[in-house]
Amino acid sequence: MPKIHFVFPDGAEARFALEGDTFTIGRAEDNDMVIQDPRVSAHHLILKRSQSGNFIINDLGATNPTRVNGRAATLAELSDGDTLLLGDTFARYEATSPAATAPNRRSRTPSDPATTQGGCFALLLASASLLGVLIGTAKTLW
């Protein structure tokens, strides 16, 4: 079952099982996944399952655009291992994962808070995002 693994600005982590076909992500309480990050828009993006079974992100015109693998994206199909940046919150899309107990689709709490690999994962995502930003900046300067 696909999951999305978040690393929040304070270092906390959460995984959400993607059991349904459509999910909303943002700061507002009416989202399926609520992200408490001031740089995330109230209604930041929609995740929708594609025919391939992966998910497509649709950025809803967020003030701080969603970045997929370091590049600004308004619409992108995700593949296993893709990284996202929503405001200051990092995420990794996991197309397949070991069987796990998943919460109700509308649950606002993580399905399995990760605590063992937090520092390494956050550093990896931050490095990947920074590299993407630097490459994008270098391309515009040349």
Tab-separated table of N, CA and C in Angstrom:
chain	number	residue	atom	x	y	z
A	1	MET	N	0.838	-1.178	0.000
A	1	MET	CA	0.000	0.000	0.000
A	1	MET	C	0.884	1.243	0.000
A	2	PRO	N	0.603	2.196	-0.865
A	2	PRO	CA	1.400	3.430	-0.897
A	2	PRO	C	1.289	4.203	0.419
A	3	LYS	N	2.361	4.903	0.741
A	3	LYS	CA	2.398	5.753	1.937
A	3	LYS	C	3.118	7.044	1.591
A	4	ILE	N	2.913	8.023	2.444
A	4	ILE	CA	3.696	9.249	2.351
A	4	ILE	C	4.321	9.470	3.724
A	5	HIS	N	5.616	9.727	3.725
A	5	HIS	CA	6.404	9.870	4.954
A	5	HIS	C	6.808	11.333	5.075
A	6	PHE	N	6.325	11.994	6.123
A	6	PHE	CA	6.606	13.406	6.354
A	6	PHE	C	7.696	13.586	7.402
A	7	VAL	N	8.540	14.603	7.208
A	7	VAL	CA	9.475	15.076	8.223
A	7	VAL	C	9.167	16.559	8.389
A	8	PHE	N	8.662	16.905	9.577
A	8	PHE	CA	8.223	18.264	9.858
A	8	PHE	C	9.394	19.147	10.279
A	9	PRO	N	9.216	20.469	10.207
A	9	PRO	CA	10.315	21.387	10.542
A	9	PRO	C	10.926	21.154	11.929
A	10	ASP	N	10.129	20.668	12.886
A	10	ASP	CA	10.649	20.431	14.238
A	10	ASP	C	11.346	19.077	14.374
A	11	GLY	N	11.451	18.316	13.257
A	11	GLY	CA	12.115	17.018	13.271
A	11	GLY	C	11.178	15.850	13.509
A	12	ALA	N	9.941	16.110	13.893
A	12	ALA	CA	8.968	15.028	14.085
A	12	ALA	C	8.665	14.384	12.735
A	13	GLU	N	8.280	13.132	12.763
A	13	GLU	CA	7.980	12.394	11.537
A	13	GLU	C	6.635	11.710	11.634
A	14	ALA	N	6.047	11.421	10.483
A	14	ALA	CA	4.782	10.693	10.419
A	14	ALA	C	4.652	10.014	9.069
A	15	ARG	N	3.989	8.868	9.063
A	15	ARG	CA	3.655	8.173	7.814
A	15	ARG	C	2.148	8.051	7.736
A	16	PHE	N	1.611	8.326	6.557
A	16	PHE	CA	0.188	8.165	6.310
A	16	PHE	C	0.004	7.116	5.228
A	17	ALA	N	-0.840	6.125	5.497
A	17	ALA	CA	-1.185	5.134	4.483
A	17	ALA	C	-2.166	5.771	3.505
A	18	LEU	N	-1.947	5.518	2.214
A	18	LEU	CA	-2.809	6.098	1.180
A	18	LEU	C	-3.807	5.031	0.729
A	19	GLU	N	-4.827	4.824	1.544
A	19	GLU	CA	-5.823	3.783	1.278
A	19	GLU	C	-6.871	4.183	0.256
A	20	GLY	N	-7.202	5.455	0.196
A	20	GLY	CA	-8.247	5.921	-0.708
A	20	GLY	C	-7.685	6.340	-2.053
A	21	ASP	N	-8.482	7.090	-2.794
A	21	ASP	CA	-8.067	7.541	-4.117
A	21	ASP	C	-7.715	9.024	-4.169
A	22	THR	N	-8.230	9.822	-3.237
A	22	THR	CA	-7.994	11.257	-3.242
A	22	THR	C	-7.775	11.743	-1.820
A	23	PHE	N	-6.769	12.607	-1.643
A	23	PHE	CA	-6.436	13.161	-0.330
A	23	PHE	C	-6.107	14.638	-0.486
A	24	THR	N	-6.533	15.433	0.484
A	24	THR	CA	-6.155	16.830	0.515
A	24	THR	C	-5.095	17.028	1.594
A	25	ILE	N	-4.142	17.910	1.306
A	25	ILE	CA	-3.058	18.198	2.251
A	25	ILE	C	-2.945	19.702	2.399
A	26	GLY	N	-2.844	20.154	3.629
A	26	GLY	CA	-2.684	21.578	3.891
A	26	GLY	C	-2.740	21.877	5.371
A	27	ARG	N	-2.730	23.149	5.695
A	27	ARG	CA	-2.699	23.602	7.080
A	27	ARG	C	-4.088	23.598	7.726
A	28	ALA	N	-5.148	23.768	6.936
A	28	ALA	CA	-6.512	23.841	7.475
A	28	ALA	C	-6.976	22.494	8.019
A	29	GLU	N	-7.806	22.563	9.053
A	29	GLU	CA	-8.278	21.351	9.738
A	29	GLU	C	-9.182	20.476	8.874
A	30	ASP	N	-9.736	21.005	7.773
A	30	ASP	CA	-10.634	20.190	6.953
A	30	ASP	C	-9.887	19.333	5.926
A	31	ASN	N	-8.558	19.342	5.941
A	31	ASN	CA	-7.761	18.491	5.050
A	31	ASN	C	-7.683	17.066	5.581
A	32	ASP	N	-7.432	16.125	4.679
A	32	ASP	CA	-7.218	14.741	5.100
A	32	ASP	C	-5.911	14.612	5.884
A	33	MET	N	-4.884	15.358	5.468
A	33	MET	CA	-3.597	15.378	6.161
A	33	MET	C	-3.293	16.830	6.516
A	34	VAL	N	-3.290	17.119	7.805
A	34	VAL	CA	-3.073	18.479	8.284
A	34	VAL	C	-1.592	18.660	8.599
A	35	ILE	N	-0.980	19.666	7.961
A	35	ILE	CA	0.445	19.958	8.135
A	35	ILE	C	0.563	21.279	8.896
A	36	GLN	N	1.071	21.215	10.112
A	36	GLN	CA	1.241	22.423	10.928
A	36	GLN	C	2.589	23.065	10.604
A	37	ASP	N	2.620	23.746	9.473
A	37	ASP	CA	3.813	24.434	8.989
A	37	ASP	C	3.317	25.760	8.423
A	38	PRO	N	3.765	26.885	8.975
A	38	PRO	CA	3.247	28.181	8.516
A	38	PRO	C	3.507	28.469	7.036
A	39	ARG	N	4.445	27.770	6.411
A	39	ARG	CA	4.725	28.000	4.989
A	39	ARG	C	3.888	27.100	4.077
A	40	VAL	N	3.054	26.245	4.677
A	40	VAL	CA	2.139	25.400	3.916
A	40	VAL	C	0.808	26.140	3.835
A	41	SER	N	0.220	26.181	2.647
A	41	SER	CA	-1.060	26.868	2.461
A	41	SER	C	-2.184	26.100	3.156
A	42	ALA	N	-3.277	26.815	3.435
A	42	ALA	CA	-4.423	26.190	4.094
A	42	ALA	C	-4.899	24.960	3.306
A	43	HIS	N	-4.964	25.071	2.006
A	43	HIS	CA	-5.296	23.962	1.103
A	43	HIS	C	-4.184	23.914	0.060
A	44	HIS	N	-3.144	23.162	0.363
A	44	HIS	CA	-1.893	23.214	-0.404
A	44	HIS	C	-1.934	22.351	-1.662
A	45	LEU	N	-2.342	21.087	-1.509
A	45	LEU	CA	-2.357	20.213	-2.686
A	45	LEU	C	-3.337	19.080	-2.532
A	46	ILE	N	-3.609	18.439	-3.658
A	46	ILE	CA	-4.438	17.237	-3.694
A	46	ILE	C	-3.574	16.099	-4.220
A	47	LEU	N	-3.672	14.951	-3.582
A	47	LEU	CA	-3.062	13.713	-4.078
A	47	LEU	C	-4.193	12.879	-4.655
A	48	LYS	N	-4.044	12.435	-5.899
A	48	LYS	CA	-5.092	11.631	-6.531
A	48	LYS	C	-4.454	10.412	-7.190
A	49	ARG	N	-5.045	9.240	-6.945
A	49	ARG	CA	-4.516	7.998	-7.520
A	49	ARG	C	-4.711	8.006	-9.041
A	50	SER	N	-3.637	7.664	-9.763
A	50	SER	CA	-3.709	7.600	-11.231
A	50	SER	C	-4.085	6.185	-11.652
A	51	GLN	N	-4.275	5.991	-12.947
A	51	GLN	CA	-4.600	4.661	-13.466
A	51	GLN	C	-3.469	3.666	-13.218
A	52	SER	N	-2.238	4.166	-13.102
A	52	SER	CA	-1.094	3.278	-12.857
A	52	SER	C	-1.051	2.797	-11.410
A	53	GLY	N	-1.844	3.436	-10.546
A	53	GLY	CA	-1.842	3.076	-9.132
A	53	GLY	C	-0.980	4.009	-8.297
A	54	ASN	N	-0.105	4.779	-8.950
A	54	ASN	CA	0.664	5.787	-8.230
A	54	ASN	C	-0.222	7.006	-8.010
A	55	PHE	N	0.308	7.995	-7.331
A	55	PHE	CA	-0.470	9.193	-7.049
A	55	PHE	C	0.070	10.378	-7.834
A	56	ILE	N	-0.849	11.273	-8.179
A	56	ILE	CA	-0.517	12.516	-8.872
A	56	ILE	C	-0.720	13.641	-7.872
A	57	ILE	N	0.251	14.562	-7.795
A	57	ILE	CA	0.060	15.739	-6.960
A	57	ILE	C	-0.479	16.854	-7.835
A	58	ASN	N	-1.407	17.600	-7.273
A	58	ASN	CA	-1.963	18.773	-7.940
A	58	ASN	C	-1.844	19.926	-6.942
A	59	ASP	N	-0.837	20.784	-7.148
A	59	ASP	CA	-0.637	21.945	-6.294
A	59	ASP	C	-1.790	22.906	-6.548
A	60	LEU	N	-2.398	23.398	-5.481
A	60	LEU	CA	-3.588	24.236	-5.605
A	60	LEU	C	-3.266	25.732	-5.643
A	61	GLY	N	-2.082	26.068	-6.174
A	61	GLY	CA	-1.692	27.468	-6.263
A	61	GLY	C	-1.139	27.980	-4.952
A	62	ALA	N	-0.456	27.101	-4.234
A	62	ALA	CA	0.106	27.454	-2.934
A	62	ALA	C	1.065	28.629	-3.057
A	63	THR	N	1.113	29.463	-2.020
A	63	THR	CA	2.033	30.597	-1.978
A	63	THR	C	3.473	30.112	-2.121
A	64	ASN	N	3.806	29.041	-1.424
A	64	ASN	CA	5.114	28.394	-1.533
A	64	ASN	C	4.890	27.099	-2.301
A	65	PRO	N	5.145	27.096	-3.600
A	65	PRO	CA	4.798	25.943	-4.445
A	65	PRO	C	5.429	24.635	-3.971
A	66	THR	N	4.714	23.568	-4.235
A	66	THR	CA	5.200	22.223	-3.949
A	66	THR	C	6.403	21.946	-4.847
A	67	ARG	N	7.422	21.328	-4.272
A	67	ARG	CA	8.603	20.925	-5.046
A	67	ARG	C	8.649	19.402	-5.043
A	68	VAL	N	8.829	18.825	-6.214
A	68	VAL	CA	8.977	17.368	-6.359
A	68	VAL	C	10.392	17.122	-6.854
A	69	ASN	N	11.150	16.370	-6.078
A	69	ASN	CA	12.554	16.090	-6.401
A	69	ASN	C	13.334	17.377	-6.694
A	70	GLY	N	13.033	18.415	-5.904
A	70	GLY	CA	13.777	19.664	-6.005
A	70	GLY	C	13.258	20.661	-7.024
A	71	ARG	N	12.234	20.304	-7.785
A	71	ARG	CA	11.710	21.201	-8.828
A	71	ARG	C	10.272	21.592	-8.516
A	72	ALA	N	9.963	22.869	-8.729
A	72	ALA	CA	8.588	23.326	-8.533
A	72	ALA	C	7.674	22.540	-9.467
A	73	ALA	N	6.532	22.097	-8.928
A	73	ALA	CA	5.612	21.291	-9.731
A	73	ALA	C	4.177	21.644	-9.370
A	74	THR	N	3.365	21.864	-10.387
A	74	THR	CA	1.945	22.077	-10.139
A	74	THR	C	1.165	20.792	-10.367
A	75	LEU	N	1.680	19.928	-11.229
A	75	LEU	CA	1.047	18.650	-11.520
A	75	LEU	C	2.149	17.651	-11.831
A	76	ALA	N	2.211	16.546	-11.077
A	76	ALA	CA	3.267	15.558	-11.313
A	76	ALA	C	2.832	14.199	-10.788
A	77	GLU	N	3.103	13.153	-11.579
A	77	GLU	CA	2.857	11.796	-11.096
A	77	GLU	C	4.070	11.352	-10.284
A	78	LEU	N	3.798	10.831	-9.107
A	78	LEU	CA	4.862	10.416	-8.203
A	78	LEU	C	5.299	8.989	-8.486
A	79	SER	N	6.572	8.727	-8.268
A	79	SER	CA	7.148	7.390	-8.363
A	79	SER	C	7.772	7.057	-7.021
A	80	ASP	N	7.972	5.785	-6.767
A	80	ASP	CA	8.539	5.344	-5.502
A	80	ASP	C	9.838	6.091	-5.203
A	81	GLY	N	9.930	6.663	-4.001
A	81	GLY	CA	11.136	7.358	-3.576
A	81	GLY	C	11.166	8.835	-3.901
A	82	ASP	N	10.178	9.356	-4.645
A	82	ASP	CA	10.156	10.784	-4.948
A	82	ASP	C	10.070	11.584	-3.655
A	83	THR	N	10.746	12.737	-3.635
A	83	THR	CA	10.704	13.617	-2.475
A	83	THR	C	9.873	14.842	-2.793
A	84	LEU	N	9.209	15.356	-1.778
A	84	LEU	CA	8.389	16.546	-1.912
A	84	LEU	C	8.802	17.541	-0.853
A	85	LEU	N	8.633	18.809	-1.165
A	85	LEU	CA	8.834	19.870	-0.196
A	85	LEU	C	7.579	20.722	-0.212
A	86	LEU	N	6.914	20.799	0.941
A	86	LEU	CA	5.719	21.633	1.119
A	86	LEU	C	6.084	22.627	2.208
A	87	GLY	N	6.287	23.873	1.848
A	87	GLY	CA	6.770	24.842	2.823
A	87	GLY	C	8.125	24.390	3.331
A	88	ASP	N	8.234	24.175	4.646
A	88	ASP	CA	9.465	23.662	5.236
A	88	ASP	C	9.335	22.193	5.626
A	89	THR	N	8.303	21.535	5.162
A	89	THR	CA	8.043	20.134	5.480
A	89	THR	C	8.476	19.252	4.309
A	90	PHE	N	9.305	18.263	4.617
A	90	PHE	CA	9.774	17.316	3.611
A	90	PHE	C	8.899	16.073	3.643
A	91	ALA	N	8.788	15.419	2.499
A	91	ALA	CA	8.032	14.177	2.437
A	91	ALA	C	8.673	13.261	1.407
A	92	ARG	N	8.456	11.978	1.595
A	92	ARG	CA	8.906	10.982	0.618
A	92	ARG	C	7.719	10.080	0.312
A	93	TYR	N	7.495	9.851	-0.983
A	93	TYR	CA	6.423	8.982	-1.439
A	93	TYR	C	6.946	7.555	-1.499
A	94	GLU	N	6.217	6.636	-0.900
A	94	GLU	CA	6.569	5.219	-0.914
A	94	GLU	C	5.468	4.477	-1.664
A	95	ALA	N	5.754	4.067	-2.899
A	95	ALA	CA	4.739	3.418	-3.728
A	95	ALA	C	4.320	2.072	-3.154
A	96	THR	N	5.269	1.357	-2.606
A	96	THR	CA	4.963	0.080	-1.973
A	96	THR	C	5.635	0.061	-0.619
A	97	SER	N	5.028	-0.609	0.305
A	97	SER	CA	5.598	-0.688	1.634
A	97	SER	C	5.142	-1.979	2.288
A	98	PRO	N	5.833	-2.424	3.320
A	98	PRO	CA	5.417	-3.627	4.020
A	98	PRO	C	4.012	-3.462	4.562
A	99	ALA	N	3.316	-4.576	4.681
A	99	ALA	CA	1.955	-4.534	5.212
A	99	ALA	C	1.975	-3.893	6.592
A	100	ALA	N	1.027	-3.024	6.804
A	100	ALA	CA	0.937	-2.335	8.094
A	100	ALA	C	-0.515	-2.017	8.374
A	101	THR	N	-0.823	-1.829	9.602
A	101	THR	CA	-2.165	-1.426	9.970
A	101	THR	C	-2.326	0.024	9.583
A	102	ALA	N	-3.322	0.289	8.788
A	102	ALA	CA	-3.521	1.652	8.286
A	102	ALA	C	-4.719	2.285	8.976
A	103	PRO	N	-4.674	3.588	9.181
A	103	PRO	CA	-5.801	4.270	9.828
A	103	PRO	C	-6.936	4.494	8.848
A	104	ASN	N	-8.037	4.927	9.377
A	104	ASN	CA	-9.150	5.367	8.560
A	104	ASN	C	-8.639	6.473	7.634
A	105	ARG	N	-9.104	6.510	6.393
A	105	ARG	CA	-8.634	7.471	5.406
A	105	ARG	C	-8.713	8.905	5.904
A	106	ARG	N	-9.665	9.241	6.722
A	106	ARG	CA	-9.849	10.602	7.207
A	106	ARG	C	-9.045	10.876	8.477
A	107	SER	N	-8.292	9.917	8.940
A	107	SER	CA	-7.526	10.112	10.155
A	107	SER	C	-6.519	11.238	9.994
A	108	ARG	N	-6.424	12.100	10.983
A	108	ARG	CA	-5.470	13.207	10.936
A	108	ARG	C	-4.218	12.870	11.722
A	109	THR	N	-4.140	11.647	12.215
A	109	THR	CA	-2.944	11.257	12.950
A	109	THR	C	-2.157	10.270	12.116
A	110	PRO	N	-0.841	10.225	12.273
A	110	PRO	CA	-0.007	9.347	11.458
A	110	PRO	C	-0.307	7.885	11.706
A	111	SER	N	-0.108	7.061	10.666
A	111	SER	CA	-0.344	5.628	10.802
A	111	SER	C	0.784	4.947	11.536
A	112	ASP	N	1.988	5.464	11.393
A	112	ASP	CA	3.077	4.893	12.173
A	112	ASP	C	4.197	5.901	12.340
A	113	PRO	N	4.191	6.600	13.458
A	113	PRO	CA	5.240	7.602	13.659
A	113	PRO	C	6.606	6.941	13.651
A	114	ALA	N	7.489	7.460	12.850
A	114	ALA	CA	8.842	6.908	12.785
A	114	ALA	C	9.720	7.665	13.763
A	115	THR	N	10.533	6.942	14.485
A	115	THR	CA	11.392	7.626	15.446
A	115	THR	C	12.837	7.200	15.334
A	116	THR	N	13.142	6.173	14.564
A	116	THR	CA	14.508	5.654	14.570
A	116	THR	C	15.419	6.266	13.515
A	117	GLN	N	14.890	6.678	12.382
A	117	GLN	CA	15.728	7.164	11.303
A	117	GLN	C	15.535	8.643	11.042
A	118	GLY	N	14.928	9.347	11.981
A	118	GLY	CA	14.554	10.742	11.778
A	118	GLY	C	15.673	11.636	11.305
A	119	GLY	N	16.763	11.675	12.049
A	119	GLY	CA	17.853	12.577	11.691
A	119	GLY	C	18.418	12.289	10.323
A	120	CYS	N	18.675	11.021	10.022
A	120	CYS	CA	19.259	10.653	8.726
A	120	CYS	C	18.302	10.968	7.587
A	121	PHE	N	17.027	10.633	7.750
A	121	PHE	CA	16.052	10.860	6.692
A	121	PHE	C	15.868	12.357	6.454
A	122	ALA	N	15.764	13.130	7.532
A	122	ALA	CA	15.595	14.582	7.382
A	122	ALA	C	16.791	15.188	6.670
A	123	LEU	N	17.999	14.743	7.029
A	123	LEU	CA	19.205	15.254	6.391
A	123	LEU	C	19.240	14.877	4.917
A	124	LEU	N	18.859	13.648	4.601
A	124	LEU	CA	18.822	13.199	3.213
A	124	LEU	C	17.838	14.041	2.403
A	125	LEU	N	16.632	14.238	2.938
A	125	LEU	CA	15.642	15.028	2.213
A	125	LEU	C	16.081	16.483	2.072
A	126	ALA	N	16.641	17.043	3.134
A	126	ALA	CA	17.107	18.429	3.067
A	126	ALA	C	18.206	18.578	2.033
A	127	SER	N	19.129	17.613	1.999
A	127	SER	CA	20.228	17.667	1.025
A	127	SER	C	19.693	17.559	-0.398
A	128	ALA	N	18.745	16.633	-0.610
A	128	ALA	CA	18.183	16.451	-1.949
A	128	ALA	C	17.448	17.706	-2.401
A	129	SER	N	16.687	18.300	-1.498
A	129	SER	CA	15.949	19.510	-1.841
A	129	SER	C	16.904	20.669	-2.118
A	130	LEU	N	17.909	20.838	-1.262
A	130	LEU	CA	18.868	21.916	-1.453
A	130	LEU	C	19.616	21.744	-2.774
A	131	LEU	N	19.996	20.524	-3.091
A	131	LEU	CA	20.683	20.263	-4.348
A	131	LEU	C	19.799	20.651	-5.526
A	132	GLY	N	18.502	20.286	-5.449
A	132	GLY	CA	17.576	20.658	-6.520
A	132	GLY	C	17.438	22.158	-6.664
A	133	VAL	N	17.386	22.862	-5.549
A	133	VAL	CA	17.289	24.330	-5.586
A	133	VAL	C	18.553	24.921	-6.185
A	134	LEU	N	19.719	24.427	-5.761
A	134	LEU	CA	20.975	24.948	-6.284
A	134	LEU	C	21.113	24.705	-7.784
A	135	ILE	N	20.731	23.522	-8.230
A	135	ILE	CA	20.800	23.211	-9.661
A	135	ILE	C	19.845	24.125	-10.439
A	136	GLY	N	18.625	24.283	-9.903
A	136	GLY	CA	17.658	25.160	-10.574
A	136	GLY	C	18.144	26.591	-10.626
A	137	THR	N	18.769	27.083	-9.548
A	137	THR	CA	19.294	28.438	-9.517
A	137	THR	C	20.450	28.586	-10.489
A	138	ALA	N	21.332	27.594	-10.514
A	138	ALA	CA	22.469	27.654	-11.427
A	138	ALA	C	21.996	27.697	-12.886
A	139	LYS	N	20.976	26.927	-13.222
A	139	LYS	CA	20.474	26.919	-14.594
A	139	LYS	C	19.927	28.285	-14.988
A	140	THR	N	19.237	28.957	-14.039
A	140	THR	CA	18.671	30.265	-14.385
A	140	THR	C	19.749	31.323	-14.484
A	141	LEU	N	20.849	31.153	-13.749
A	141	LEU	CA	21.935	32.128	-13.806
A	141	LEU	C	22.760	31.992	-15.093
A	142	TRP	N	22.864	30.812	-15.645
A	142	TRP	CA	23.656	30.585	-16.848
A	142	TRP	C	22.796	30.846	-18.025
